[in-house]
Amino acid sequence: RKEVEQDPGPFNVPEGATVAFNCTYSNSASQSFFWYRQDCRKEPKLLMSVYSSGNEDGRFTAQLNRASQYISLLIRDSKLSDSATYLCVVNGDNFNKFYFGSGTKLNVKP
Amino acid sequence: DAGVTQSPTHLIKTRGQQVTLRCSPKSGHDTVSWYQQALGQGPQFIFQYYEEEERQRGNFPDRFSGHQFPNYSSELNVNALLLGDSALYLCASSRTPNYGYTFGSGTRLTVV
């Protein structure tokens, strides 16, 4: 079983839509969680950390569900510029090792 | 404030050759991790360096080795290149081993 799993998509949504991605992880001892965004042929960029209590940054909300071992990312009022691949990142049983999901592709259309 | 810089940006090598990729971390960062990203996949963890030592290693063979220098910069070496080593190699730095990473733009390695 992979350490981190994501639905590859693509998610095709109109501008202004709300879209949510989930990511499941296998190691119940994981403590650190992040969402990264990666544009085509570019490096991943940190979008936000995911805290136990959930956190929000503008149109983006991240949640952690430890009981079901998944994290989620909600994007409200989607913009064309949100089109990218969203990568979920979880640390392993050692804080020094991080695992990436394969990414979920989002296409926001006019 | 310079971010993470990697060199070279692109590289073409022949099977069996050796390659060295370089990374300078973001100012104030002391931890460097290397990742391999194949087309259409998420980055795969190769190893992490902190205080000039390899602290963690992913599931990569010994052909992949690295080094961290006193100024926190790092090198990734790959020996006996295989076609399957063709990928984007990403360097990421962080303030501590458990903090969010800042990635460099990567080195795109093609093995022919």
XYZ file of C-alpha atoms in Angstrom:
222
model
C 0.000 0.000 0.000
C 1.319 3.458 -0.881
C 2.132 5.805 1.953
C 0.025 8.576 0.433
C -2.775 8.227 -2.102
C -4.632 10.836 -4.087
C -7.272 10.792 -6.801
C -5.326 11.826 -9.912
C -8.338 13.626 -11.432
C -8.524 15.670 -13.493
C -11.136 17.748 -11.759
C -12.679 20.043 -14.374
C -14.637 22.872 -12.751
C -15.994 26.254 -13.884
C -14.686 29.506 -12.499
C -16.292 30.328 -9.175
C -16.919 26.710 -8.234
C -15.946 25.121 -4.959
C -13.795 22.014 -5.251
C -12.393 19.630 -2.666
C -9.586 17.077 -2.783
C -8.861 14.313 -0.327
C -5.649 12.507 0.349
C -5.299 9.362 2.453
C -2.188 8.286 4.302
C -1.203 4.909 5.684
C 1.003 5.701 8.682
C -1.055 6.531 11.740
C 2.073 7.954 13.415
C 2.399 10.742 10.813
C 2.559 14.172 12.405
C 3.218 16.680 9.635
C 0.982 17.351 6.661
C 1.222 19.804 3.806
C -0.406 20.703 0.521
C 1.824 21.745 -2.346
C 0.885 23.134 -5.716
C 2.799 22.243 -8.863
C 2.363 23.969 -12.188
C 3.234 22.131 -15.389
C 6.991 21.546 -15.661
C 7.658 23.665 -12.567
C 8.784 22.810 -9.054
C 6.268 22.168 -6.256
C 5.453 25.186 -4.095
C 4.175 25.050 -0.549
C 0.518 26.022 -0.486
C -0.221 25.453 3.166
C 0.525 23.326 6.167
C -2.322 21.294 7.624
C -2.936 21.633 11.347
C -4.938 19.346 13.597
C -7.541 22.035 14.180
C -7.847 22.806 10.482
C -6.670 26.021 8.943
C -7.748 28.544 6.365
C -5.817 30.847 4.071
C -8.071 33.038 1.978
C -10.031 30.810 -0.383
C -8.178 27.683 0.745
C -9.121 25.509 3.718
C -7.199 22.445 4.867
C -8.526 19.818 7.241
C -7.010 16.791 8.960
C -9.000 13.729 9.971
C -6.747 11.525 12.067
C -9.376 8.881 12.767
C -9.835 8.177 9.057
C -6.275 9.141 8.147
C -6.964 11.663 5.482
C -6.381 15.317 4.795
C -8.468 17.531 2.595
C -8.100 20.753 0.658
C -11.094 22.919 -0.167
C -10.846 25.693 -2.734
C -13.667 28.219 -2.850
C -14.467 30.602 -5.702
C -12.035 28.868 -8.075
C -9.927 31.057 -10.332
C -8.391 30.185 -13.688
C -5.022 30.608 -11.993
C -5.843 27.774 -9.585
C -5.359 25.292 -12.437
C -2.445 23.113 -11.349
C -1.618 19.777 -9.764
C -2.081 19.646 -6.003
C 0.266 17.385 -4.090
C -0.396 16.037 -0.640
C 2.672 15.525 1.578
C 2.867 13.485 4.761
C 5.824 12.640 6.952
C 6.693 9.038 7.673
C 7.487 7.415 10.984
C 10.578 9.578 11.053
C 10.153 13.306 10.803
C 12.996 13.501 8.323
C 11.231 11.544 5.600
C 8.309 12.971 3.678
C 6.071 11.204 1.202
C 4.296 12.857 -1.689
C 1.104 11.731 -3.303
C 1.018 11.510 -7.078
C -1.054 14.672 -7.221
C -4.564 15.717 -8.180
C -4.915 17.745 -11.349
C -7.334 20.666 -11.299
C -8.537 22.433 -14.438
C -10.574 25.578 -13.861
C -12.401 26.630 -17.002
C -13.968 29.988 -17.952
C 16.414 36.715 -0.890
C 17.604 33.906 -3.136
C 15.525 30.777 -2.971
C 16.849 27.301 -3.586
C 19.141 27.208 -6.589
C 20.002 24.095 -8.550
C 22.466 23.465 -11.321
C 22.502 22.539 -14.064
C 18.908 23.041 -15.214
C 19.109 20.403 -17.922
C 21.494 17.549 -18.529
C 21.800 14.735 -21.055
C 23.932 11.731 -20.166
C 24.622 8.315 -21.626
C 23.846 5.042 -19.890
C 26.645 3.982 -17.586
C 27.925 7.510 -17.015
C 28.039 9.332 -13.720
C 26.379 12.652 -12.912
C 26.628 15.264 -10.162
C 23.806 17.666 -9.431
C 24.214 20.678 -7.175
C 21.957 22.563 -4.816
C 22.284 25.724 -2.735
C 19.611 26.008 -0.047
C 17.549 29.055 0.694
C 19.255 31.531 3.016
C 18.688 30.512 6.634
C 17.954 26.875 5.772
C 20.226 24.109 7.001
C 18.465 20.962 5.816
C 18.551 19.715 2.246
C 16.463 16.908 0.785
C 16.611 15.421 -2.672
C 13.670 14.078 -4.615
C 13.236 12.327 -7.929
C 10.100 13.110 -9.922
C 9.237 10.949 -12.907
C 6.761 12.284 -15.448
C 3.216 12.184 -14.113
C 4.299 11.081 -10.645
C 4.766 12.792 -7.338
C 8.298 13.426 -6.084
C 9.998 10.407 -4.494
C 12.260 10.970 -1.497
C 15.904 10.071 -2.147
C 17.657 11.274 1.011
C 18.026 14.158 3.419
C 21.141 15.892 4.698
C 21.445 17.776 7.934
C 24.656 18.827 9.704
C 26.623 17.326 6.805
C 25.234 13.862 7.444
C 22.708 11.731 5.620
C 19.825 11.544 8.085
C 17.252 9.579 6.156
C 17.160 7.638 2.927
C 14.366 6.530 0.662
C 14.219 3.363 -1.420
C 17.000 4.211 -3.806
C 20.023 2.050 -4.593
C 23.557 2.855 -3.498
C 24.222 4.287 -6.952
C 22.602 7.400 -5.515
C 24.861 9.181 -3.069
C 25.173 12.672 -1.738
C 27.075 15.143 0.276
C 26.419 18.282 2.272
C 29.060 20.951 2.701
C 29.680 23.239 5.707
C 27.837 26.067 3.910
C 24.772 23.739 3.721
C 24.966 23.317 -0.045
C 24.596 19.787 -1.302
C 25.421 17.473 -4.173
C 23.595 14.460 -5.521
C 25.712 11.885 -7.348
C 24.332 9.093 -9.469
C 26.661 6.395 -10.789
C 26.146 3.879 -13.574
C 23.186 5.764 -15.011
C 20.205 3.798 -16.271
C 17.518 4.910 -18.701
C 15.080 4.794 -15.779
C 17.041 7.487 -13.971
C 15.656 10.028 -16.432
C 13.572 12.382 -14.304
C 13.336 15.793 -12.732
C 15.589 15.942 -9.680
C 14.389 18.372 -7.079
C 16.314 19.790 -4.187
C 14.341 21.117 -1.242
C 15.601 23.010 1.761
C 14.037 23.731 5.113
C 14.858 25.517 8.362
C 14.722 22.275 10.293
C 14.154 18.700 9.156
C 10.483 18.869 10.066
C 9.510 22.145 8.465
C 7.827 22.796 5.134
C 10.191 22.676 2.225
C 11.144 25.237 -0.378
C 11.948 23.586 -3.659
C 14.433 24.522 -6.315
C 13.429 24.552 -9.965
C 15.038 21.177 -10.466
C 17.490 19.545 -12.808
C 15.948 17.663 -15.681
C 18.158 14.650 -16.364
C 17.780 12.671 -19.564
C 19.679 9.399 -19.904
C 20.035 8.117 -23.454
